[in-house]
Amino acid sequence: MLNIQSIWEADRNIRDFAMVTPILHSEALFRDLGFRLMLKAENLQTTNSFKIRGASNCILNRAKASPGIKGVVTASSGNHGQAVAYVAWKLGLPSAIIMPETAPKAKVDAVSRWGARVEFCGTTSQQRLARSKQVALEEGYIEIPPYDHYDVIAGQGTIGKEILEQVPDVDIVLVPIGGGGLISGISTFIKNIKPQVQVIGVEPENSNSMWVSINKGEITQLERTASIADGLLTLRPGSLTFPLVKKYVDRIMLVSESEILDALRTCIQYFKAVPEPSGAVSIAAALKGNWGKDKKVVSVVSGGNFDMDKLPGFLGV
């Protein structure tokens, strides 16, 4: 089960691996927008994404439960794989990372940097998850799920704890959704401590499995996904994350590809920070919403890993 105590324990557990990331402000943007938009800058996190939190908490807890483990394996579009590879490297464990054939070169290189064995498998999360389970069975590795595991969700929930400490009077928190692990952890913590704070999920219009599932009232699998936000291309929500999102998240917003690119440009212009498109969806939602004067809005920028040679195209130059 996931509860406040498990998130507090995760916060103590991960401190040798994850840092407390800053809240970024822009007075110029405040004047232009009329509300205060702040960024929870997980793009500045160890391995440049929030994934280090859940990965380290899960690996450490699994290692305690199974001393003498042979190694770890996971399925990942990049950021979770990099986090697992980094934690395994620090602990002296072998790791295998199952990545999509379409993974950006920057993310593949980042995983390989930490000595992980990279395998490419298909283009969908379901294909990668199946291969990850096969490797775990064949090689005796422990599988570290990318989002649908309580230890992973608890690790991601530490972001919610930090936001309430850094911005005690926050009104709205905007969170990207892929499989739902990030928003499940954040919303569980925030809604149990300050239920008046709105927690809003954000998905790309063409990769909206959580939005579809919530509206249908049951976990629903999409036929396909497509977005420049490559870290959010999940065909179906997790069996653990879906009920948590249904319970704690106020609503889900959808953003277009052009809105994501506009958000990326805005982030660079006003905050001098470069998020990956998946991390920029929460900024896109902030710019799209009608929040009211003087509201304090925190957008969780989930990561900053992407091929830099694509940046000119993203910026239209």
XYZ file of N, CA and C in Angstrom, residues 76-80 102-104 123-126 146 175-182 202-211 222 224-237 276-282 302-303 305:
168
model
N 12.267 0.982 -20.226
C 12.281 2.438 -20.114
C 12.442 3.096 -21.471
N 11.776 4.254 -21.634
C 12.003 5.076 -22.826
C 13.238 5.941 -22.667
N 13.870 5.896 -21.498
C 15.118 6.629 -21.313
C 15.406 7.080 -19.906
N 14.558 7.930 -19.338
C 14.877 8.545 -18.055
C 14.879 7.553 -16.897
N 13.892 6.675 -16.851
C 13.875 5.659 -15.796
C 15.054 4.707 -15.961
N 12.969 3.593 -30.923
C 12.906 5.020 -31.257
C 13.519 5.915 -30.177
N 14.185 5.340 -29.197
C 14.733 6.134 -28.091
C 15.719 7.181 -28.605
N 15.629 8.426 -28.110
C 16.582 9.464 -28.524
C 18.011 9.072 -28.177
N 8.427 -0.565 -30.032
C 8.153 0.866 -29.850
C 7.131 1.139 -28.750
N 6.512 0.101 -28.185
C 5.483 0.313 -27.164
C 5.982 -0.107 -25.787
N 5.373 0.481 -24.770
C 5.749 0.139 -23.398
C 5.425 -1.318 -23.092
N 4.344 -1.846 -23.672
C 3.978 -3.238 -23.411
C 5.042 -4.208 -23.938
N 8.874 0.826 -14.160
C 9.043 2.268 -14.389
C 8.049 3.133 -13.624
N 1.231 18.430 -13.157
C 2.151 17.295 -13.202
C 1.990 16.524 -14.515
N 3.079 16.257 -15.242
C 2.986 15.416 -16.437
C 2.545 13.996 -16.086
N 1.819 13.369 -17.001
C 1.392 11.983 -16.814
C 1.868 11.133 -17.979
N 2.585 10.060 -17.663
C 2.897 9.004 -18.609
C 2.159 7.762 -18.140
N 2.838 6.959 -17.311
C 2.167 5.818 -16.691
C 1.420 6.184 -15.428
N 1.748 7.352 -14.861
C 1.015 7.833 -13.693
C 1.744 7.739 -12.376
N 2.979 7.225 -12.367
C 3.701 7.090 -11.109
C 4.021 8.415 -10.451
N 4.427 9.397 -11.253
C 4.805 10.707 -10.717
C 3.615 11.393 -10.058
N -1.377 16.387 -16.598
C -1.261 16.910 -17.965
C -0.762 15.806 -18.890
N -1.466 15.618 -20.005
C -1.064 14.654 -21.027
C -1.087 15.320 -22.402
N -0.265 14.822 -23.335
C -0.397 15.259 -24.727
C -1.732 14.789 -25.303
N -2.289 15.557 -26.210
C -3.575 15.195 -26.809
C -3.537 13.822 -27.466
N -2.409 13.459 -28.049
C -2.309 12.200 -28.788
C -1.659 11.078 -27.984
N -1.531 11.286 -26.685
C -1.026 10.234 -25.796
C -1.696 10.425 -24.440
N -2.963 10.095 -24.385
C -3.818 10.490 -23.264
C -4.513 9.308 -22.597
N -3.771 8.248 -22.337
C -4.386 7.028 -21.810
C -5.033 7.235 -20.447
N -4.449 8.072 -19.587
C -5.053 8.299 -18.272
C -6.344 9.099 -18.412
N -6.332 10.125 -19.257
C -7.537 10.934 -19.484
C -8.677 10.064 -20.003
N -4.923 2.419 -25.223
C -4.980 3.088 -26.518
C -4.422 2.179 -27.605
N -2.711 3.462 -30.200
C -1.423 4.044 -30.568
C -1.244 5.368 -29.842
N 0.002 5.819 -29.767
C 0.314 7.134 -29.215
C 1.302 7.831 -30.144
N 1.301 9.161 -30.107
C 2.240 9.927 -30.927
C 2.404 11.309 -30.321
N 3.644 11.669 -29.992
C 3.907 12.999 -29.448
C 5.407 13.251 -29.428
N 5.783 14.534 -29.494
C 7.185 14.885 -29.286
C 7.580 14.654 -27.833
N 6.587 14.515 -26.954
C 6.856 14.195 -25.544
C 7.067 12.693 -25.427
N 8.258 12.233 -25.851
C 8.496 10.797 -26.006
C 8.485 10.034 -24.688
N 8.662 10.712 -23.568
C 8.627 10.038 -22.274
C 7.225 9.770 -21.769
N 6.210 10.232 -22.498
C 4.819 10.087 -22.056
C 4.010 9.187 -22.979
N 4.672 8.385 -23.791
C 3.974 7.550 -24.773
C 3.576 6.222 -24.147
N 2.611 6.255 -23.248
C 2.150 5.070 -22.533
C 0.769 4.679 -23.042
N 0.614 3.405 -23.419
C -0.648 2.962 -24.002
C -1.756 2.796 -22.969
N -1.386 2.474 -21.721
C -2.409 2.286 -20.685
C -1.839 2.678 -19.331
N -2.684 3.182 -18.422
C -2.210 3.492 -17.071
C -1.868 2.218 -16.309
N 12.991 18.878 -21.422
C 12.615 18.036 -22.543
C 11.126 18.250 -22.806
N 10.629 17.913 -24.003
C 9.207 18.131 -24.280
C 8.277 17.474 -23.261
N 8.630 16.280 -22.788
C 7.799 15.620 -21.772
C 7.714 16.449 -20.500
N 8.794 17.132 -20.167
C 8.805 17.972 -18.978
C 8.121 19.298 -19.174
N 7.948 19.691 -20.434
C 7.343 20.992 -20.738
C 5.824 20.953 -20.777
N 5.220 19.759 -20.747
C 3.756 19.705 -20.856
C 3.077 20.402 -19.683
N 3.687 20.340 -18.505
C 3.090 21.000 -17.340
C 3.151 22.523 -17.478
N 9.512 17.586 -15.385
C 9.911 16.236 -14.995
C 11.293 15.822 -15.475
N 11.827 16.476 -16.518
C 13.143 16.075 -16.997
C 13.711 17.030 -18.024
N 16.231 15.652 -20.540
C 17.075 14.816 -21.395
C 16.476 14.695 -22.796
